[in-house]
């Protein structure tokens, strides 16, 4: 190295110093250029061509060599003050440490890219853990870099960190909380990329698109993005719909409110007429046999029908809805299907459908649900039932008109129950 600077002899000291620095920088630049060209060309068959990340990692690693040339060659520059030599050498050494740190973190980025190509990456992302390693690498690089700049042992700096522990804990509080939360989320498989979650307290309702160390990004259904601190997912509750997606069925839980004034027993003629429904034939046969046997046993010597068990229109309609759901091609038949009455309310008797659609897609689910209730609402009159609906101003106006009121009274008189029915309703 020293022979390279002999050509500057005979020049003024300042010119020799500046020329020596320029020559050293030129040598470092040419070495850096040559190594990157040669090394990357030689390593090309072994590098992943689907991404440029390995090239960047190798490039940062090669950068350390010209920096090392500057660090070791600055002492051969004549007439350069010792203070400047020390500063240049220390800065070059610190930059070498930084280049190694960037090479390692870039390699970690490539590890994450490769892992994301694997099927299990969707269920167990490692991005949070790699970010923790990056933080440790940068922390170590910072200590070593400062030690190189001040020409002191790194152990001396580490010994002084004890007094700064409280400050560091305060500064990195969120990072520590997020690290613990990331470990818990990953270990317990609580969250994955692609999960639909609801977290009302954070205004989040959508799909998870990214899980990082500090934040989890959720794309809401209105296409907005909600960023949630990772530790919030441990400290606060959230709903994960992954179970519904994995099961392959989405729950339908909705009630029809029936007018309780329309609930009554069915006559023999009405029961015979309802046999038109294919879905009701088995139910009516079984129910008539059951009630016939019970009445024959318990009604011996009794003639008043009020003491007998009879078929009701609400019970028959409930049986029809159950049979309709059990034969519906878009209902998940391996999951619970139930039609039940809820507690009567001032707004009618709720008849609730509890079943599962054989899809988890939002649009298809809503279509199936609407199609089912379209059919049930339209077929209610066949059972002598009516939906409950609070009267509006139009209803009062019709009843207040004399002609309309008379028509309503005649219609009610025609549909009024017979004497036998009245006795049965007591």
CSV table of C-alpha atoms in Angstrom, one decimal:
chain,number,residue,atom,x,y,z
A,1,UNK,CA,0.0,0.0,0.0
A,2,UNK,CA,2.8,2.4,0.9
A,3,UNK,CA,4.4,2.1,-2.6
A,4,UNK,CA,1.2,3.4,-4.2
A,5,UNK,CA,1.7,6.7,-2.5
A,6,UNK,CA,5.4,7.2,-3.4
A,7,UNK,CA,4.4,8.9,-6.7
A,8,UNK,CA,3.2,11.9,-4.7
A,9,UNK,CA,6.7,12.6,-3.3
A,10,UNK,CA,8.0,16.0,-4.1
A,11,UNK,CA,4.6,17.7,-3.9
A,12,UNK,CA,3.6,20.1,-1.1
A,13,UNK,CA,2.4,18.4,2.1
A,14,UNK,CA,-1.2,19.5,1.6
A,15,UNK,CA,-1.3,18.3,-2.0
A,16,UNK,CA,0.2,15.0,-0.9
A,17,UNK,CA,-2.4,14.6,1.9
A,18,UNK,CA,-5.3,15.4,-0.4
A,19,UNK,CA,-3.9,13.3,-3.2
A,20,UNK,CA,-3.4,10.3,-0.9
A,21,UNK,CA,-7.0,10.5,0.4
A,22,UNK,CA,-8.3,10.7,-3.2
A,23,UNK,CA,-6.2,7.8,-4.3
A,24,UNK,CA,-7.3,5.7,-1.3
A,25,UNK,CA,-11.0,6.5,-2.0
A,26,UNK,CA,-10.4,5.6,-5.7
A,27,UNK,CA,-8.9,2.2,-4.8
A,28,UNK,CA,-11.7,1.5,-2.4
A,29,UNK,CA,-14.3,2.4,-5.1
A,30,UNK,CA,-12.7,0.2,-7.7
A,31,UNK,CA,-12.4,-2.7,-5.4
A,32,UNK,CA,-16.0,-2.3,-4.4
A,33,UNK,CA,-17.1,-2.2,-8.0
A,34,UNK,CA,-15.0,-5.2,-9.1
A,35,UNK,CA,-16.0,-7.3,-6.2
A,36,UNK,CA,-19.7,-6.7,-6.7
A,37,UNK,CA,-19.5,-7.5,-10.4
A,38,UNK,CA,-17.4,-10.6,-9.9
A,39,UNK,CA,-19.0,-11.9,-6.7
A,40,UNK,CA,-22.6,-11.4,-7.8
A,41,UNK,CA,-21.9,-13.0,-11.2
A,42,UNK,CA,-20.3,-16.0,-9.5
A,43,UNK,CA,-23.1,-16.2,-6.9
A,44,UNK,CA,-25.9,-15.8,-9.5
A,45,UNK,CA,-26.5,-19.6,-10.0
A,46,UNK,CA,-26.9,-20.0,-6.3
A,47,UNK,CA,-29.2,-17.0,-5.7
A,48,UNK,CA,-33.0,-16.8,-5.8
A,49,UNK,CA,-34.0,-15.1,-9.1
A,50,UNK,CA,-37.6,-14.5,-7.9
A,51,UNK,CA,-36.4,-11.6,-5.6
A,52,UNK,CA,-33.6,-9.1,-5.5
A,53,UNK,CA,-33.2,-9.4,-1.7
A,54,UNK,CA,-30.3,-11.9,-1.8
A,55,UNK,CA,-28.4,-9.6,-4.1
A,56,UNK,CA,-28.8,-6.7,-1.7
A,57,UNK,CA,-27.6,-8.8,1.2
A,58,UNK,CA,-24.5,-9.9,-0.7
A,59,UNK,CA,-24.0,-6.3,-1.7
A,60,UNK,CA,-24.0,-5.0,1.9
A,61,UNK,CA,-21.6,-7.8,2.8
A,62,UNK,CA,-19.2,-6.9,0.0
A,63,UNK,CA,-19.3,-3.2,1.1
A,64,UNK,CA,-17.4,-4.1,4.2
A,65,UNK,CA,-14.2,-4.9,2.1
A,66,UNK,CA,-13.6,-1.4,0.6
A,67,UNK,CA,-14.4,0.1,4.0
A,68,UNK,CA,-11.8,-2.1,5.5
A,69,UNK,CA,-9.3,-0.8,2.9
A,70,UNK,CA,-10.0,2.7,3.9
A,71,UNK,CA,-9.8,1.9,7.6
A,72,UNK,CA,-6.4,0.2,7.2
A,73,UNK,CA,-5.0,2.3,4.4
A,74,UNK,CA,-5.6,5.7,5.9
A,75,UNK,CA,-2.4,5.4,8.0
A,76,UNK,CA,-0.3,5.3,4.8
A,77,UNK,CA,-1.4,8.7,3.7
A,78,UNK,CA,1.5,11.1,4.4
A,79,UNK,CA,1.2,14.5,6.0
A,80,UNK,CA,-2.3,13.7,7.3
A,81,UNK,CA,-2.9,14.7,10.9
A,82,UNK,CA,-3.2,11.9,13.3
A,83,UNK,CA,-6.5,13.2,14.6
A,84,UNK,CA,-8.0,13.0,11.1
A,85,UNK,CA,-6.5,9.5,10.6
A,86,UNK,CA,-8.2,8.3,13.8
A,87,UNK,CA,-11.5,9.9,12.8
A,88,UNK,CA,-11.5,8.4,9.3
A,89,UNK,CA,-10.5,5.0,10.6
A,90,UNK,CA,-13.1,5.0,13.4
A,91,UNK,CA,-15.9,6.1,11.0
A,92,UNK,CA,-14.9,3.4,8.5
A,93,UNK,CA,-14.9,0.8,11.3
A,94,UNK,CA,-18.3,1.9,12.5
A,95,UNK,CA,-19.6,1.8,8.9
A,96,UNK,CA,-18.3,-1.7,8.6
A,97,UNK,CA,-20.4,-2.7,11.6
A,98,UNK,CA,-23.4,-1.0,10.0
A,99,UNK,CA,-22.9,-2.8,6.7
A,100,UNK,CA,-22.8,-6.2,8.5
A,101,UNK,CA,-26.0,-5.3,10.3
A,102,UNK,CA,-27.7,-4.3,7.1
A,103,UNK,CA,-26.5,-7.6,5.5
A,104,UNK,CA,-28.0,-9.6,8.3
A,105,UNK,CA,-31.3,-7.8,8.4
A,106,UNK,CA,-31.6,-8.0,4.6
A,107,UNK,CA,-31.0,-11.8,4.9
A,108,UNK,CA,-33.7,-12.0,7.5
A,109,UNK,CA,-36.1,-10.2,5.1
A,110,UNK,CA,-35.3,-12.9,2.5
A,111,UNK,CA,-35.9,-15.6,5.1
A,112,UNK,CA,-39.4,-14.1,5.6
A,113,UNK,CA,-40.0,-14.0,1.9
A,114,UNK,CA,-39.0,-17.7,1.5
A,115,UNK,CA,-41.1,-18.7,4.5
A,116,UNK,CA,-44.2,-16.9,3.1
A,117,UNK,CA,-44.1,-19.2,0.1
A,118,UNK,CA,-44.8,-22.2,2.3
A,119,UNK,CA,-48.4,-23.3,3.0
A,120,UNK,CA,-48.1,-23.0,6.8
A,121,UNK,CA,-47.0,-19.4,6.6
A,122,UNK,CA,-50.6,-18.2,6.4
A,123,UNK,CA,-51.4,-19.8,9.8
A,124,UNK,CA,-48.1,-19.1,11.6
A,125,UNK,CA,-46.3,-15.9,10.3
A,126,UNK,CA,-42.8,-15.3,11.6
A,127,UNK,CA,-42.6,-11.6,10.7
A,128,UNK,CA,-42.9,-10.5,14.3
A,129,UNK,CA,-40.1,-12.8,15.5
A,130,UNK,CA,-37.8,-11.7,12.7
A,131,UNK,CA,-38.5,-8.1,13.6
A,132,UNK,CA,-37.4,-8.8,17.2
A,133,UNK,CA,-34.1,-10.3,15.8
A,134,UNK,CA,-33.6,-7.2,13.7
A,135,UNK,CA,-34.0,-5.0,16.7
A,136,UNK,CA,-31.4,-7.1,18.6
A,137,UNK,CA,-29.0,-6.8,15.6
A,138,UNK,CA,-29.4,-3.1,15.3
A,139,UNK,CA,-29.0,-2.7,19.1
A,140,UNK,CA,-25.7,-4.8,18.9
A,141,UNK,CA,-24.6,-2.8,15.9
A,142,UNK,CA,-25.3,0.5,17.7
A,143,UNK,CA,-23.1,-0.6,20.7
A,144,UNK,CA,-20.3,-1.9,18.5
A,145,UNK,CA,-20.5,1.2,16.2
A,146,UNK,CA,-20.3,3.6,19.2
A,147,UNK,CA,-17.4,1.6,20.6
A,148,UNK,CA,-15.6,1.9,17.3
A,149,UNK,CA,-16.1,5.6,17.1
A,150,UNK,CA,-14.8,6.3,20.6
A,151,UNK,CA,-12.2,3.5,20.5
A,152,UNK,CA,-13.5,1.9,23.7
A,153,UNK,CA,-14.4,-1.6,24.6
A,154,UNK,CA,-18.1,-2.6,24.0
A,155,UNK,CA,-18.1,-4.1,27.5
A,156,UNK,CA,-17.6,-0.6,28.9
A,157,UNK,CA,-20.8,0.6,27.2
A,158,UNK,CA,-22.7,-2.4,28.3
A,159,UNK,CA,-21.7,-1.8,31.9
A,160,UNK,CA,-23.3,1.6,31.7
A,161,UNK,CA,-26.6,0.3,30.4
A,162,UNK,CA,-27.6,-0.8,33.9
A,163,UNK,CA,-28.2,2.8,35.0
A,164,UNK,CA,-30.3,3.4,31.8
A,165,UNK,CA,-32.5,0.2,32.2
A,166,UNK,CA,-35.5,2.2,33.6
A,167,UNK,CA,-35.2,4.7,30.7
A,168,UNK,CA,-34.9,1.9,28.1
A,169,UNK,CA,-37.9,0.1,29.6
A,170,UNK,CA,-39.9,3.3,29.3
A,171,UNK,CA,-38.8,4.0,25.8
A,172,UNK,CA,-39.3,0.4,24.6
A,173,UNK,CA,-42.5,-0.3,26.6
A,174,UNK,CA,-44.7,-0.7,23.5
A,175,UNK,CA,-42.0,-2.9,21.8
A,176,UNK,CA,-41.8,-5.2,24.9
A,177,UNK,CA,-45.6,-5.4,25.2
A,178,UNK,CA,-45.9,-6.1,21.5
A,179,UNK,CA,-43.2,-8.8,21.6
A,180,UNK,CA,-45.0,-10.6,24.4
A,181,UNK,CA,-48.3,-10.2,22.6
A,182,UNK,CA,-46.8,-11.6,19.3
A,183,UNK,CA,-45.5,-14.6,21.1
A,184,UNK,CA,-48.9,-15.3,22.7
A,185,UNK,CA,-50.8,-14.7,19.4
A,186,UNK,CA,-48.5,-17.1,17.5
A,187,UNK,CA,-48.2,-19.7,20.2
A,188,UNK,CA,-52.0,-19.9,20.8
A,189,UNK,CA,-52.8,-19.6,17.1
A,190,UNK,CA,-55.2,-16.7,18.0
A,191,UNK,CA,-54.7,-14.7,14.8
A,192,UNK,CA,-53.7,-15.4,11.2
A,193,UNK,CA,-53.4,-13.3,8.0
A,194,UNK,CA,-56.7,-13.6,6.2
A,195,UNK,CA,-58.8,-14.0,9.4
A,196,UNK,CA,-62.0,-11.9,9.7
A,197,UNK,CA,-62.0,-10.2,13.1
A,198,UNK,CA,-64.3,-7.8,14.9
A,199,UNK,CA,-62.9,-5.4,17.4
A,200,UNK,CA,-65.5,-2.6,17.9
A,201,UNK,CA,-63.4,-0.7,20.5
A,202,UNK,CA,-60.8,-0.2,17.8
A,203,UNK,CA,-63.3,0.3,14.9
A,204,UNK,CA,-62.1,-2.8,13.2
A,205,UNK,CA,-64.3,-5.2,11.3
A,206,UNK,CA,-62.7,-6.9,8.4
A,207,UNK,CA,-59.8,-9.1,7.2
A,208,UNK,CA,-56.3,-9.2,8.7
A,209,UNK,CA,-53.8,-8.2,6.0
A,210,UNK,CA,-50.6,-7.9,8.0
A,211,UNK,CA,-49.3,-9.0,11.3
A,212,UNK,CA,-46.1,-7.2,12.4
A,213,UNK,CA,-44.3,-6.8,15.7
A,214,UNK,CA,-45.9,-3.5,16.7
A,215,UNK,CA,-49.2,-3.4,14.7
A,216,UNK,CA,-51.8,-5.6,13.1
A,217,UNK,CA,-53.5,-4.2,10.0
A,218,UNK,CA,-57.2,-4.9,9.3
A,219,UNK,CA,-58.8,-4.1,6.0
A,220,UNK,CA,-62.5,-3.2,6.9
A,221,UNK,CA,-65.3,-4.1,4.6
A,222,UNK,CA,-65.6,-0.5,3.5
A,223,UNK,CA,-61.9,-0.9,2.2
A,224,UNK,CA,-60.5,1.4,5.0
A,225,UNK,CA,-57.5,0.2,6.9
A,226,UNK,CA,-57.5,0.0,10.7
A,227,UNK,CA,-54.1,-0.3,12.5
A,228,UNK,CA,-54.3,-2.0,15.9
A,229,UNK,CA,-51.3,-2.1,18.3
A,230,UNK,CA,-50.4,-5.8,18.7
A,231,UNK,CA,-50.7,-5.8,22.5
A,232,UNK,CA,-54.3,-4.5,22.3
A,233,UNK,CA,-55.3,-7.9,20.9
A,234,UNK,CA,-54.1,-9.5,24.2
A,235,UNK,CA,-55.4,-6.8,26.6
A,236,UNK,CA,-58.8,-6.4,24.9
A,237,UNK,CA,-61.3,-8.9,23.5
A,238,UNK,CA,-61.9,-9.4,19.8
A,239,UNK,CA,-64.0,-11.8,17.8
A,240,UNK,CA,-62.3,-14.1,15.2
A,241,UNK,CA,-64.6,-15.6,12.6
A,242,UNK,CA,-62.1,-18.2,11.5
A,243,UNK,CA,-64.1,-21.0,13.2
A,244,UNK,CA,-67.1,-20.2,11.0
A,245,UNK,CA,-64.9,-20.2,7.9
A,246,UNK,CA,-63.3,-23.5,8.8
A,247,UNK,CA,-66.6,-25.1,9.6
A,248,UNK,CA,-68.0,-24.1,6.2
A,249,UNK,CA,-71.4,-22.9,7.5
A,250,UNK,CA,-72.7,-19.5,8.6
A,251,UNK,CA,-75.4,-19.2,11.1
A,252,UNK,CA,-78.9,-18.0,10.3
A,253,UNK,CA,-80.6,-16.8,13.4
A,254,UNK,CA,-83.7,-14.7,12.7
A,255,UNK,CA,-87.3,-14.7,14.0
A,256,UNK,CA,-90.7,-14.2,12.4
A,257,UNK,CA,-93.1,-12.3,14.6
A,258,UNK,CA,-96.6,-13.8,14.4
A,259,UNK,CA,-99.8,-12.1,15.3
A,260,UNK,CA,-101.0,-14.0,18.4
A,261,UNK,CA,-104.6,-13.4,17.6
A,262,UNK,CA,-104.3,-15.8,14.6
A,263,UNK,CA,-103.1,-18.8,16.7
A,264,UNK,CA,-105.7,-21.6,16.9
A,265,UNK,CA,-106.6,-25.2,16.6
A,266,UNK,CA,-107.0,-26.8,13.1
A,267,UNK,CA,-110.3,-28.4,12.1
A,268,UNK,CA,-110.3,-31.9,10.5
A,269,UNK,CA,-111.0,-30.3,7.1
A,270,UNK,CA,-108.0,-28.0,7.5
A,271,UNK,CA,-105.8,-30.8,8.5
A,272,UNK,CA,-106.9,-32.8,5.4
A,273,UNK,CA,-106.3,-29.7,3.3
A,274,UNK,CA,-102.8,-29.3,4.6
A,275,UNK,CA,-101.9,-32.8,3.3
A,276,UNK,CA,-101.4,-31.0,0.0
A,277,UNK,CA,-98.0,-30.1,1.4
A,278,UNK,CA,-95.6,-33.0,0.7
A,279,UNK,CA,-93.3,-31.9,3.6
A,280,UNK,CA,-96.2,-32.1,6.1
A,281,UNK,CA,-97.6,-35.6,5.3
A,282,UNK,CA,-95.2,-37.5,7.6
A,283,UNK,CA,-95.7,-35.0,10.4
A,284,UNK,CA,-99.5,-35.1,10.2
A,285,UNK,CA,-99.6,-38.9,10.0
A,286,UNK,CA,-97.4,-39.2,13.1
A,287,UNK,CA,-99.2,-36.4,15.0
A,288,UNK,CA,-102.7,-37.8,14.3
A,289,UNK,CA,-101.6,-41.2,15.4
A,290,UNK,CA,-100.0,-39.8,18.6
A,291,UNK,CA,-103.0,-37.6,19.5
A,292,UNK,CA,-105.5,-40.4,18.6
A,293,UNK,CA,-103.8,-42.8,20.9
A,294,UNK,CA,-103.6,-40.2,23.7
A,295,UNK,CA,-107.2,-39.1,23.3
A,296,UNK,CA,-108.5,-42.7,23.2
A,297,UNK,CA,-106.6,-43.4,26.5
A,298,UNK,CA,-107.2,-40.2,28.4
A,299,UNK,CA,-110.6,-39.1,27.0
A,300,UNK,CA,-112.6,-42.2,27.9
A,301,UNK,CA,-116.1,-41.1,28.8
A,302,UNK,CA,-115.3,-37.5,27.8
A,303,UNK,CA,-117.2,-35.7,25.0
A,304,UNK,CA,-116.1,-32.1,25.4
A,305,UNK,CA,-113.3,-31.4,22.8
A,306,UNK,CA,-111.8,-28.8,25.1
A,307,UNK,CA,-110.1,-31.7,27.0
A,308,UNK,CA,-108.7,-33.3,23.9
A,309,UNK,CA,-105.3,-32.7,22.4
A,310,UNK,CA,-105.5,-31.2,18.9
A,311,UNK,CA,-103.3,-30.0,16.1
A,312,UNK,CA,-102.5,-26.3,16.1
A,313,UNK,CA,-101.7,-24.1,13.1
A,314,UNK,CA,-98.6,-22.7,14.8
A,315,UNK,CA,-97.3,-26.2,15.6
A,316,UNK,CA,-98.0,-27.3,12.0
A,317,UNK,CA,-96.3,-24.3,10.6
A,318,UNK,CA,-93.3,-24.9,12.8
A,319,UNK,CA,-93.1,-28.5,11.6
A,320,UNK,CA,-93.3,-27.3,8.0
A,321,UNK,CA,-90.5,-24.8,8.5
A,322,UNK,CA,-88.3,-27.5,10.1
A,323,UNK,CA,-89.0,-29.9,7.2
A,324,UNK,CA,-88.4,-27.2,4.7
A,325,UNK,CA,-85.0,-26.4,6.2
A,326,UNK,CA,-84.0,-30.0,6.4
A,327,UNK,CA,-84.6,-30.5,2.7
A,328,UNK,CA,-83.2,-27.1,1.5
A,329,UNK,CA,-80.1,-27.7,-0.7
A,330,UNK,CA,-78.3,-24.6,0.6
A,331,UNK,CA,-78.6,-25.5,4.3
A,332,UNK,CA,-75.7,-27.2,6.0
A,333,UNK,CA,-77.4,-30.5,7.1
A,334,UNK,CA,-74.5,-31.6,9.3
A,335,UNK,CA,-75.1,-28.6,11.6
A,336,UNK,CA,-77.8,-27.8,14.1
A,337,UNK,CA,-81.2,-26.9,12.6
A,338,UNK,CA,-84.0,-25.8,14.9
A,339,UNK,CA,-87.2,-23.8,14.8
A,340,UNK,CA,-88.3,-22.6,18.2
A,341,UNK,CA,-90.7,-20.2,19.9
A,342,UNK,CA,-89.3,-17.4,21.9
A,343,UNK,CA,-91.1,-15.6,24.8
A,344,UNK,CA,-94.2,-13.8,23.6
A,345,UNK,CA,-93.8,-10.1,23.3
A,346,UNK,CA,-96.0,-7.0,22.8
A,347,UNK,CA,-94.9,-7.2,19.1
A,348,UNK,CA,-96.1,-10.8,18.6
A,349,UNK,CA,-94.9,-14.3,19.1
A,350,UNK,CA,-91.3,-14.7,17.7
A,351,UNK,CA,-90.8,-17.9,15.8
A,352,UNK,CA,-87.0,-18.2,15.5
A,353,UNK,CA,-85.1,-20.1,12.8
A,354,UNK,CA,-81.7,-21.3,14.0
A,355,UNK,CA,-79.8,-23.1,11.2
A,356,UNK,CA,-76.6,-22.7,9.1
A,357,UNK,CA,-76.2,-21.8,5.5
A,358,UNK,CA,-73.9,-24.1,3.5
A,359,UNK,CA,-71.6,-21.2,2.6
A,360,UNK,CA,-69.5,-18.5,4.4
A,361,UNK,CA,-69.5,-16.0,1.6
A,362,UNK,CA,-71.4,-12.8,2.6
A,363,UNK,CA,-73.4,-12.2,-0.6
A,364,UNK,CA,-74.4,-15.9,-1.0
A,365,UNK,CA,-75.3,-16.1,2.7
A,366,UNK,CA,-77.6,-13.1,2.5
A,367,UNK,CA,-79.2,-14.4,-0.7
A,368,UNK,CA,-80.0,-17.8,0.9
A,369,UNK,CA,-81.4,-16.2,4.1
A,370,UNK,CA,-83.6,-13.8,2.1
A,371,UNK,CA,-84.8,-16.6,-0.2
A,372,UNK,CA,-85.9,-18.7,2.8
A,373,UNK,CA,-87.8,-15.9,4.5
A,374,UNK,CA,-89.4,-14.8,1.2
A,375,UNK,CA,-90.9,-18.3,1.0
A,376,UNK,CA,-92.0,-18.5,4.6
A,377,UNK,CA,-93.6,-15.1,4.7
A,378,UNK,CA,-95.5,-15.8,1.5
A,379,UNK,CA,-96.8,-19.2,2.7
A,380,UNK,CA,-98.0,-18.0,6.2
A,381,UNK,CA,-101.7,-17.5,5.1
A,382,UNK,CA,-101.9,-21.1,4.1
A,383,UNK,CA,-101.7,-21.9,7.8
A,384,UNK,CA,-104.2,-19.2,8.9
A,385,UNK,CA,-101.4,-17.2,10.4
A,386,UNK,CA,-100.6,-13.5,10.0
A,387,UNK,CA,-97.4,-11.5,10.6
A,388,UNK,CA,-97.6,-8.9,13.4
A,389,UNK,CA,-97.3,-5.4,12.3
A,390,UNK,CA,-97.9,-2.3,14.3
A,391,UNK,CA,-100.8,-0.2,12.9
A,392,UNK,CA,-99.9,2.8,10.9
A,393,UNK,CA,-101.8,6.0,10.1
A,394,UNK,CA,-103.2,4.4,6.9
A,395,UNK,CA,-104.7,1.5,9.0
A,396,UNK,CA,-106.4,4.0,11.4
A,397,UNK,CA,-107.7,6.0,8.4
A,398,UNK,CA,-109.3,2.9,6.9
A,399,UNK,CA,-111.0,1.8,10.1
A,400,UNK,CA,-112.3,5.3,10.8
A,401,UNK,CA,-114.1,5.4,7.4
A,402,UNK,CA,-117.6,4.0,7.8
A,403,UNK,CA,-117.6,2.0,4.6
A,404,UNK,CA,-114.2,0.6,5.2
A,405,UNK,CA,-115.2,-0.3,8.8
A,406,UNK,CA,-118.3,-2.2,7.6
A,407,UNK,CA,-116.2,-4.1,5.0
A,408,UNK,CA,-113.7,-5.1,7.8
A,409,UNK,CA,-116.5,-6.3,10.1
A,410,UNK,CA,-118.1,-8.4,7.3
A,411,UNK,CA,-114.7,-9.9,6.6
A,412,UNK,CA,-114.1,-10.8,10.2
A,413,UNK,CA,-117.6,-12.3,10.5
A,414,UNK,CA,-116.9,-14.6,7.6
A,415,UNK,CA,-113.6,-15.7,9.1
A,416,UNK,CA,-114.9,-15.9,12.7
A,417,UNK,CA,-114.6,-19.4,14.4
A,418,UNK,CA,-117.6,-21.6,14.8
A,419,UNK,CA,-119.2,-22.3,18.2
A,420,UNK,CA,-117.2,-25.5,18.5
A,421,UNK,CA,-114.0,-23.6,17.8
A,422,UNK,CA,-114.9,-21.0,20.4
A,423,UNK,CA,-115.4,-23.7,23.0
A,424,UNK,CA,-112.1,-25.2,22.0
A,425,UNK,CA,-110.3,-21.9,22.4
A,426,UNK,CA,-111.5,-21.5,26.0
